[in-house]
PDB file of C-alpha atoms in Angstrom:
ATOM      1  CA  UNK A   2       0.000   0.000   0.000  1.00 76.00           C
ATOM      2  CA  UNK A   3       2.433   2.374   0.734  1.00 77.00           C
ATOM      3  CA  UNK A   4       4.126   1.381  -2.492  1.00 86.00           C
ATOM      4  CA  UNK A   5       0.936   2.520  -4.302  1.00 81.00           C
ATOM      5  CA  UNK A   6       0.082   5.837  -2.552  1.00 80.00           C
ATOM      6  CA  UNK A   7       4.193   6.493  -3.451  1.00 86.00           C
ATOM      7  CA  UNK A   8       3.738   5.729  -7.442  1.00 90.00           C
ATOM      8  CA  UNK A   9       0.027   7.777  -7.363  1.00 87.00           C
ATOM      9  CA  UNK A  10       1.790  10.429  -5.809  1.00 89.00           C
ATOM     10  CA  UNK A  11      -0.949  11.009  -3.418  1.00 87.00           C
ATOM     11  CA  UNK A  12      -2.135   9.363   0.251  1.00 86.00           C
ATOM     12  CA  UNK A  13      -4.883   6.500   0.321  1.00 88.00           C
ATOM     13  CA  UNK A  14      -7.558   8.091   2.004  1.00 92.00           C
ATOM     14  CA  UNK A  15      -9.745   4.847   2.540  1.00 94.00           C
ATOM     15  CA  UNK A  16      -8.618   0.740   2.718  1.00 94.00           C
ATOM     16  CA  UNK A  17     -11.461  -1.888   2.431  1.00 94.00           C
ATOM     17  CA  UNK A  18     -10.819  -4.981   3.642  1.00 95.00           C
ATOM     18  CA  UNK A  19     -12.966  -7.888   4.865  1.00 96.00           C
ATOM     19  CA  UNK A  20     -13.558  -9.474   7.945  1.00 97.00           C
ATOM     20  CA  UNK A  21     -16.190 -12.072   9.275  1.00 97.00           C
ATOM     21  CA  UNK A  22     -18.031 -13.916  11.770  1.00 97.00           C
ATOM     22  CA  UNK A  23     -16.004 -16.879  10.720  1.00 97.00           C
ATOM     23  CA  UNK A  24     -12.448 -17.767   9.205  1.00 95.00           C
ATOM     24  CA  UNK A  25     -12.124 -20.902   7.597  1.00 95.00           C
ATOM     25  CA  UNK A  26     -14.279 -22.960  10.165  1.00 96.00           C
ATOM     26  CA  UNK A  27     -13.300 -20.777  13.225  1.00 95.00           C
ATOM     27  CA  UNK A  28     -15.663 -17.984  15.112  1.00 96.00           C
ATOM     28  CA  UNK A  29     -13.471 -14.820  14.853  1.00 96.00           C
ATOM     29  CA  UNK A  30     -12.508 -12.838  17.853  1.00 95.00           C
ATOM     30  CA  UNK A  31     -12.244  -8.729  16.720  1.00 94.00           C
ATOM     31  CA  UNK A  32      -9.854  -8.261  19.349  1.00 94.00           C
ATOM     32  CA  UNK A  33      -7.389 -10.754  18.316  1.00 94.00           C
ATOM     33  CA  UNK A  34      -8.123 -11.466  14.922  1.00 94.00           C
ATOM     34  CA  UNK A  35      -8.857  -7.551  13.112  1.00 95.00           C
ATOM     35  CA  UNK A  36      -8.013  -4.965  15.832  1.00 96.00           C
ATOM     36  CA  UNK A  37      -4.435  -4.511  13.926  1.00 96.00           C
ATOM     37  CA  UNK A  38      -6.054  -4.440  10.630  1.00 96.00           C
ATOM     38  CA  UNK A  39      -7.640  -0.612  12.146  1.00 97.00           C
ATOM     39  CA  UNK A  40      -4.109   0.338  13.162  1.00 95.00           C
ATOM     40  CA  UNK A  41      -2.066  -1.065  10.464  1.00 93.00           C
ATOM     41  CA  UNK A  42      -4.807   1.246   7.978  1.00 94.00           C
ATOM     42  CA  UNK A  43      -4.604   4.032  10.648  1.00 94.00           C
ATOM     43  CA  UNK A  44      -0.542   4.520  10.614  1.00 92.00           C
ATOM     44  CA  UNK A  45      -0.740   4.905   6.617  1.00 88.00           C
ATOM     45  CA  UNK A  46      -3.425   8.099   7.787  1.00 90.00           C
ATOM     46  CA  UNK A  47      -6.353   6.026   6.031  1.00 93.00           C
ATOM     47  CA  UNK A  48      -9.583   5.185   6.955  1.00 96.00           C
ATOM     48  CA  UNK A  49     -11.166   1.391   7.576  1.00 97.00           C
ATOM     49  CA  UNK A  50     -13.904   0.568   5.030  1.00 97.00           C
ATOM     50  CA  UNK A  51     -14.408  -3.013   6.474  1.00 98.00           C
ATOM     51  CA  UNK A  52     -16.810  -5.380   4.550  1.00 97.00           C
ATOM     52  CA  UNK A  53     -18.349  -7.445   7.124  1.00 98.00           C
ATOM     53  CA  UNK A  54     -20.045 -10.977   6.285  1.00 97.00           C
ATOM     54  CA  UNK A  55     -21.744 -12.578   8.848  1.00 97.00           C
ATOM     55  CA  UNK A  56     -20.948 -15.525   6.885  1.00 96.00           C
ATOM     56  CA  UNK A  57     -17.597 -17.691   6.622  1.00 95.00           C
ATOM     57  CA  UNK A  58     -15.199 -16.469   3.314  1.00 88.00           C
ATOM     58  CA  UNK A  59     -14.687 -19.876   3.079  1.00 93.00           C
ATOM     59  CA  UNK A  60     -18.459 -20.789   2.810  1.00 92.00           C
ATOM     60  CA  UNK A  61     -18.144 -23.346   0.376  1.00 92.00           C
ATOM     61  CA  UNK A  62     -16.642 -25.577   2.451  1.00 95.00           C
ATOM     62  CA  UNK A  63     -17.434 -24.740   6.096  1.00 96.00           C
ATOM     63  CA  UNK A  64     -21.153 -23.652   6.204  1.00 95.00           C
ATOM     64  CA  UNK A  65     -20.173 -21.737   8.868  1.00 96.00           C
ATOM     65  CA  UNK A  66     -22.482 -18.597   9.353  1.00 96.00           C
ATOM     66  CA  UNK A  67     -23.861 -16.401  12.009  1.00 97.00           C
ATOM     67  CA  UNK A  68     -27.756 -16.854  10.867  1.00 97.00           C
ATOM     68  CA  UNK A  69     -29.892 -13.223  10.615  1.00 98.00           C
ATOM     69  CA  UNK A  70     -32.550 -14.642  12.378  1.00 98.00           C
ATOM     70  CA  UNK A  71     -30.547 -15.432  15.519  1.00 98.00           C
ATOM     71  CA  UNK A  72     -28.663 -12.339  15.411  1.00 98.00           C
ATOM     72  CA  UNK A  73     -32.204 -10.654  14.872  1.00 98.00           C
ATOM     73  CA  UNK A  74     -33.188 -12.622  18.075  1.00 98.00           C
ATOM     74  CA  UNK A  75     -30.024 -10.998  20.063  1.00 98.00           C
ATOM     75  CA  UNK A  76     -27.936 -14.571  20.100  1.00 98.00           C
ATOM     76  CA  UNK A  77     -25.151 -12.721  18.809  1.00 98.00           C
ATOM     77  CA  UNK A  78     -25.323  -9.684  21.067  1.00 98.00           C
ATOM     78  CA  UNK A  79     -21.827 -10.755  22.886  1.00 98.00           C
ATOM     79  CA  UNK A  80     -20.292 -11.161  19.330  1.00 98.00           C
ATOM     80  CA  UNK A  81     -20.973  -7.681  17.856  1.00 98.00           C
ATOM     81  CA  UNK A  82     -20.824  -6.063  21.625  1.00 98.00           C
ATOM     82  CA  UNK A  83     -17.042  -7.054  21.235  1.00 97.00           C
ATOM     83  CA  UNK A  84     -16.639  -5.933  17.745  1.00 98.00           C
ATOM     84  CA  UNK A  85     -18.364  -2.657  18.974  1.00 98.00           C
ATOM     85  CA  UNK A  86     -16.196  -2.148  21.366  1.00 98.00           C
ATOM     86  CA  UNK A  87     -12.719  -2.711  19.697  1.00 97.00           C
ATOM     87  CA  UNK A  88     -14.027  -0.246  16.944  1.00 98.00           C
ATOM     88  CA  UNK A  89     -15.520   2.394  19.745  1.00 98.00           C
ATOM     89  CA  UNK A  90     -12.023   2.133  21.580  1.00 96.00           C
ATOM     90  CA  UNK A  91      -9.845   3.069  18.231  1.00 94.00           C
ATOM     91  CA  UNK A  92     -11.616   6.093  17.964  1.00 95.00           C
ATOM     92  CA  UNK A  93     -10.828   6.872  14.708  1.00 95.00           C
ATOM     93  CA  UNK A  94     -13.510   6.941  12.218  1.00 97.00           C
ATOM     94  CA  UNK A  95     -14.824   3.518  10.359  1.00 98.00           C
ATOM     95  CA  UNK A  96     -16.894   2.459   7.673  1.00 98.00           C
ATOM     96  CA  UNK A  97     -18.495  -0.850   8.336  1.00 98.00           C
ATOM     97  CA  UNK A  98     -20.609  -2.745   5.377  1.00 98.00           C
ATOM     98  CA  UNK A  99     -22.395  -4.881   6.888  1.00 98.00           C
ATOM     99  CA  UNK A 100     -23.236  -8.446   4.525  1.00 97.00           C
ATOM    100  CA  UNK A 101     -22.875  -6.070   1.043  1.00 96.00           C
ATOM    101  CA  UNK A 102     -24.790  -7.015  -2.169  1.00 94.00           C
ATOM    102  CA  UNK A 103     -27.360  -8.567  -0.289  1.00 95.00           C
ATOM    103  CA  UNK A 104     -29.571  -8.091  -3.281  1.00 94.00           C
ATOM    104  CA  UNK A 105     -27.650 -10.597  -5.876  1.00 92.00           C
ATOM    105  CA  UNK A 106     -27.703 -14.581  -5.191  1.00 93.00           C
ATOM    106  CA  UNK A 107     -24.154 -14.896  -4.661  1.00 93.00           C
ATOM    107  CA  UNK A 108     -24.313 -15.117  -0.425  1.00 94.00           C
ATOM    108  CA  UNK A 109     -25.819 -16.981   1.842  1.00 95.00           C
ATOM    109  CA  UNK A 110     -27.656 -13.833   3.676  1.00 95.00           C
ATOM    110  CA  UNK A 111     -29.121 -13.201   0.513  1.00 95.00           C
ATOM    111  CA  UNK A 112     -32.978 -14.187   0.385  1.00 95.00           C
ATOM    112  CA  UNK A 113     -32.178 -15.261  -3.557  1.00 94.00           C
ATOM    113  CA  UNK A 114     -29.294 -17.391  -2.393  1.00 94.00           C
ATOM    114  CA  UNK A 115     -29.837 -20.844  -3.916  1.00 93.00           C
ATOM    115  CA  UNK A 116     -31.602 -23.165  -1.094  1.00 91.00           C
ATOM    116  CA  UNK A 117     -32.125 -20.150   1.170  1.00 90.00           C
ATOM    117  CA  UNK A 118     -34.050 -19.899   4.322  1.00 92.00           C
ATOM    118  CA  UNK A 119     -33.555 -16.336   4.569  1.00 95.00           C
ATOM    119  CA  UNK A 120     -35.604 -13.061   3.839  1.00 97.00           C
ATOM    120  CA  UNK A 121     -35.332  -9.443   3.433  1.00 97.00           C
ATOM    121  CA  UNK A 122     -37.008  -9.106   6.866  1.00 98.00           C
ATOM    122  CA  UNK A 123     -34.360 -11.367   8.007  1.00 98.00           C
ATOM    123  CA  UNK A 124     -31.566  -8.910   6.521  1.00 98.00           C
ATOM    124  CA  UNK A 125     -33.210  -6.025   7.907  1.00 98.00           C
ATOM    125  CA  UNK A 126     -34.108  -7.154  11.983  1.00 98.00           C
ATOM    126  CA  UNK A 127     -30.546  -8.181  11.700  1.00 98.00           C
ATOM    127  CA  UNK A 128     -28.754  -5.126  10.154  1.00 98.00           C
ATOM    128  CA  UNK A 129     -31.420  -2.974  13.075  1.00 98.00           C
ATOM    129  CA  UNK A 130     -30.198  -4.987  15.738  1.00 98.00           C
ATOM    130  CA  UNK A 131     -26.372  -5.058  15.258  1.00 98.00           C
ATOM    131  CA  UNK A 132     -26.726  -0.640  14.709  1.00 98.00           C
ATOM    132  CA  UNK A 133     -28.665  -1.218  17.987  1.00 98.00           C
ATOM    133  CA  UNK A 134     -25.747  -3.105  19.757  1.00 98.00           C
ATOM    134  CA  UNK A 135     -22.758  -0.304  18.008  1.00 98.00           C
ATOM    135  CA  UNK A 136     -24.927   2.572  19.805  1.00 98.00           C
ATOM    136  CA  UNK A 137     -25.496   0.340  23.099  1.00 98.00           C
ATOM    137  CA  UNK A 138     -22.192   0.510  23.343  1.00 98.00           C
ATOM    138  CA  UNK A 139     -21.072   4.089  22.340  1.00 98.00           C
ATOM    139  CA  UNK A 140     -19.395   3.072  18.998  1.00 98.00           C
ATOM    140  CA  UNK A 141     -20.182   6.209  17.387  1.00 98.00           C
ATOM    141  CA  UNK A 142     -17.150   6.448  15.475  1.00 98.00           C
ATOM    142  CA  UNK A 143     -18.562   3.942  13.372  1.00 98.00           C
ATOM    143  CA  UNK A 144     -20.550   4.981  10.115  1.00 98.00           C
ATOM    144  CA  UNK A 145     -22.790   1.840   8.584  1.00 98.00           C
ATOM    145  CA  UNK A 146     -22.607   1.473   4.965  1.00 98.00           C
ATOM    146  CA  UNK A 147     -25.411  -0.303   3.283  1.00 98.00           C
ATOM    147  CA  UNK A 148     -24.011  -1.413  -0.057  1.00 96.00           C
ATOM    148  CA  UNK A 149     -26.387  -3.132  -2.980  1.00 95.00           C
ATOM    149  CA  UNK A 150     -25.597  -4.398  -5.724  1.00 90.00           C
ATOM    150  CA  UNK A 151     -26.620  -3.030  -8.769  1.00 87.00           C
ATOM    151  CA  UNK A 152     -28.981  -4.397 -10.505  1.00 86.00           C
ATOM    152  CA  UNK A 153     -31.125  -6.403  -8.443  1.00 80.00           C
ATOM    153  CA  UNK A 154     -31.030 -10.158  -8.891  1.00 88.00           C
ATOM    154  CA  UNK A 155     -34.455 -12.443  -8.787  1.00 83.00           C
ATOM    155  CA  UNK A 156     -37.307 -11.166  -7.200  1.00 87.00           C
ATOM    156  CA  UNK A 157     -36.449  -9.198  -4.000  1.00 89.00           C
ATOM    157  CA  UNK A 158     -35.178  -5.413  -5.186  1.00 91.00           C
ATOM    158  CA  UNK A 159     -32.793  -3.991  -3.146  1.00 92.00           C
ATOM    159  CA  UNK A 160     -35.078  -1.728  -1.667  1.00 95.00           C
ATOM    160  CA  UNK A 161     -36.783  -4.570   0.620  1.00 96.00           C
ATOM    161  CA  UNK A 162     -33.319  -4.644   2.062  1.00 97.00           C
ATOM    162  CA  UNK A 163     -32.966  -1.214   3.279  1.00 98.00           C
ATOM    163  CA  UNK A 164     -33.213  -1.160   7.187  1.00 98.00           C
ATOM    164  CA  UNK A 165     -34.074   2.635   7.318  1.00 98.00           C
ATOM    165  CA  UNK A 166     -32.873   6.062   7.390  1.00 98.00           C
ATOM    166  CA  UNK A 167     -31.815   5.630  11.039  1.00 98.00           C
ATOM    167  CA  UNK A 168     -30.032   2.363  10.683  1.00 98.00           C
ATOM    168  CA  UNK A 169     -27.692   3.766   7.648  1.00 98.00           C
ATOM    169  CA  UNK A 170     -25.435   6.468   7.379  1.00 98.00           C
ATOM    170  CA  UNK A 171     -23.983   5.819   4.068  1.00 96.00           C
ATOM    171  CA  UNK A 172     -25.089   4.436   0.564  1.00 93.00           C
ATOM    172  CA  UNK A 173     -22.221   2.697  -1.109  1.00 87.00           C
ATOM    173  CA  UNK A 174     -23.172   0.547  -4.061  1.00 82.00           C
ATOM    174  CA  UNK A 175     -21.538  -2.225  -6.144  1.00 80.00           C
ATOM    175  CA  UNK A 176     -21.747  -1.251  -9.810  1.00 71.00           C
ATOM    176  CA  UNK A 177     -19.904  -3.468 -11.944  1.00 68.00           C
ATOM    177  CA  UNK A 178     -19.146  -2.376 -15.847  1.00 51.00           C
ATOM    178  CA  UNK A 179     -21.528  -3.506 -18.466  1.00 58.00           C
ATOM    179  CA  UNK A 180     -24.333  -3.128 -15.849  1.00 57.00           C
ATOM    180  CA  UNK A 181     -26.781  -0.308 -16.823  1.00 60.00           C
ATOM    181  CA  UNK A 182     -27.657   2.480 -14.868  1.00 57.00           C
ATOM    182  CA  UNK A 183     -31.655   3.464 -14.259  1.00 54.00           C
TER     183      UNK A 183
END
């Protein structure tokens, strides 16, 4: 990275980078497993534009997810009341995308994911409840990102996603090229 900003002549102003509930089979812990990803982006004067999942990157062959409708129900409060407060207690400003492109049928917390059991209303009591657990626990340094994907794939429109006004601070979406734009 600091390669790059050198040849562009010019400072990275924001770093995405994933992180999830799960890594390869194993429940992730934010203060061991990401806190130095904030720092490490914080020393090159950037900001954190973390893509959550609340599924496992290696999906395919763990099956390892934290479901929406148990973190709806608050069975993941402990989980994201950790994450909340390694992100409150860096105090820097972050981005955090929380399960992006929800709307295409490429992840398991997408309603049109082949063989899923979830919904939009799934997506959304979720998204509301981890926002609910960041402000709980005075991570207001944290901006929420909802981020679409554009266009809509199958039957549920991204709009049946949106968790509200008060649940999202940013609009970020994932426009590939030879997509068209209406």
């Amino acid at each position: 990275l600091n390669e790059y900003s050198r040849a562009a002549g010019k400072r990275t102003s924001v770093i995405t980078w994933f992180a999830s509930t799960y890594e390869r089979g194993v429940l992730t812990n934010w203060r061991q497993n990401y806190a130095h990803n904030l720092t490490r982006v914080r020393r090159m004067g950037a900001a954190s534009l973390v893509k959550f999942s609340t599924q496992d990157y290696a999906w395919n062959q763990t099956k390892k997810q934290a479901q929406l409708k148990h973190i709806a129900l608050g069975t993941w409060d402990g989980y994201f009341k950790e994450m909340a407060i390694v992100m409150r207690d860096f105090k820097a400003p972050i981005f955090l995308s929380i399960n992006h492109e929800m709307n295409g049928n490429w992840y398991p917390y997408s309603q049109e994911y082949p063989g899923s059991d979830v919904s939009t209303e799934d997506f959304v009591a979720a998204w509301r409840r981890i926002v609910q657990v960041f402000r709980q626990n005075g991570a207001d340094n944290v901006a929420f990102v909802w981020s679409p994907n554009v266009p809509d794939i199958g039957r549920a429109g991204f709009a049946q996603y949106y968790p509200g006004d008060e649940f999202v601070d940013w609009i970020g979406i994932s426009f590939y090229s030879g997509n068209s734009m209406s």
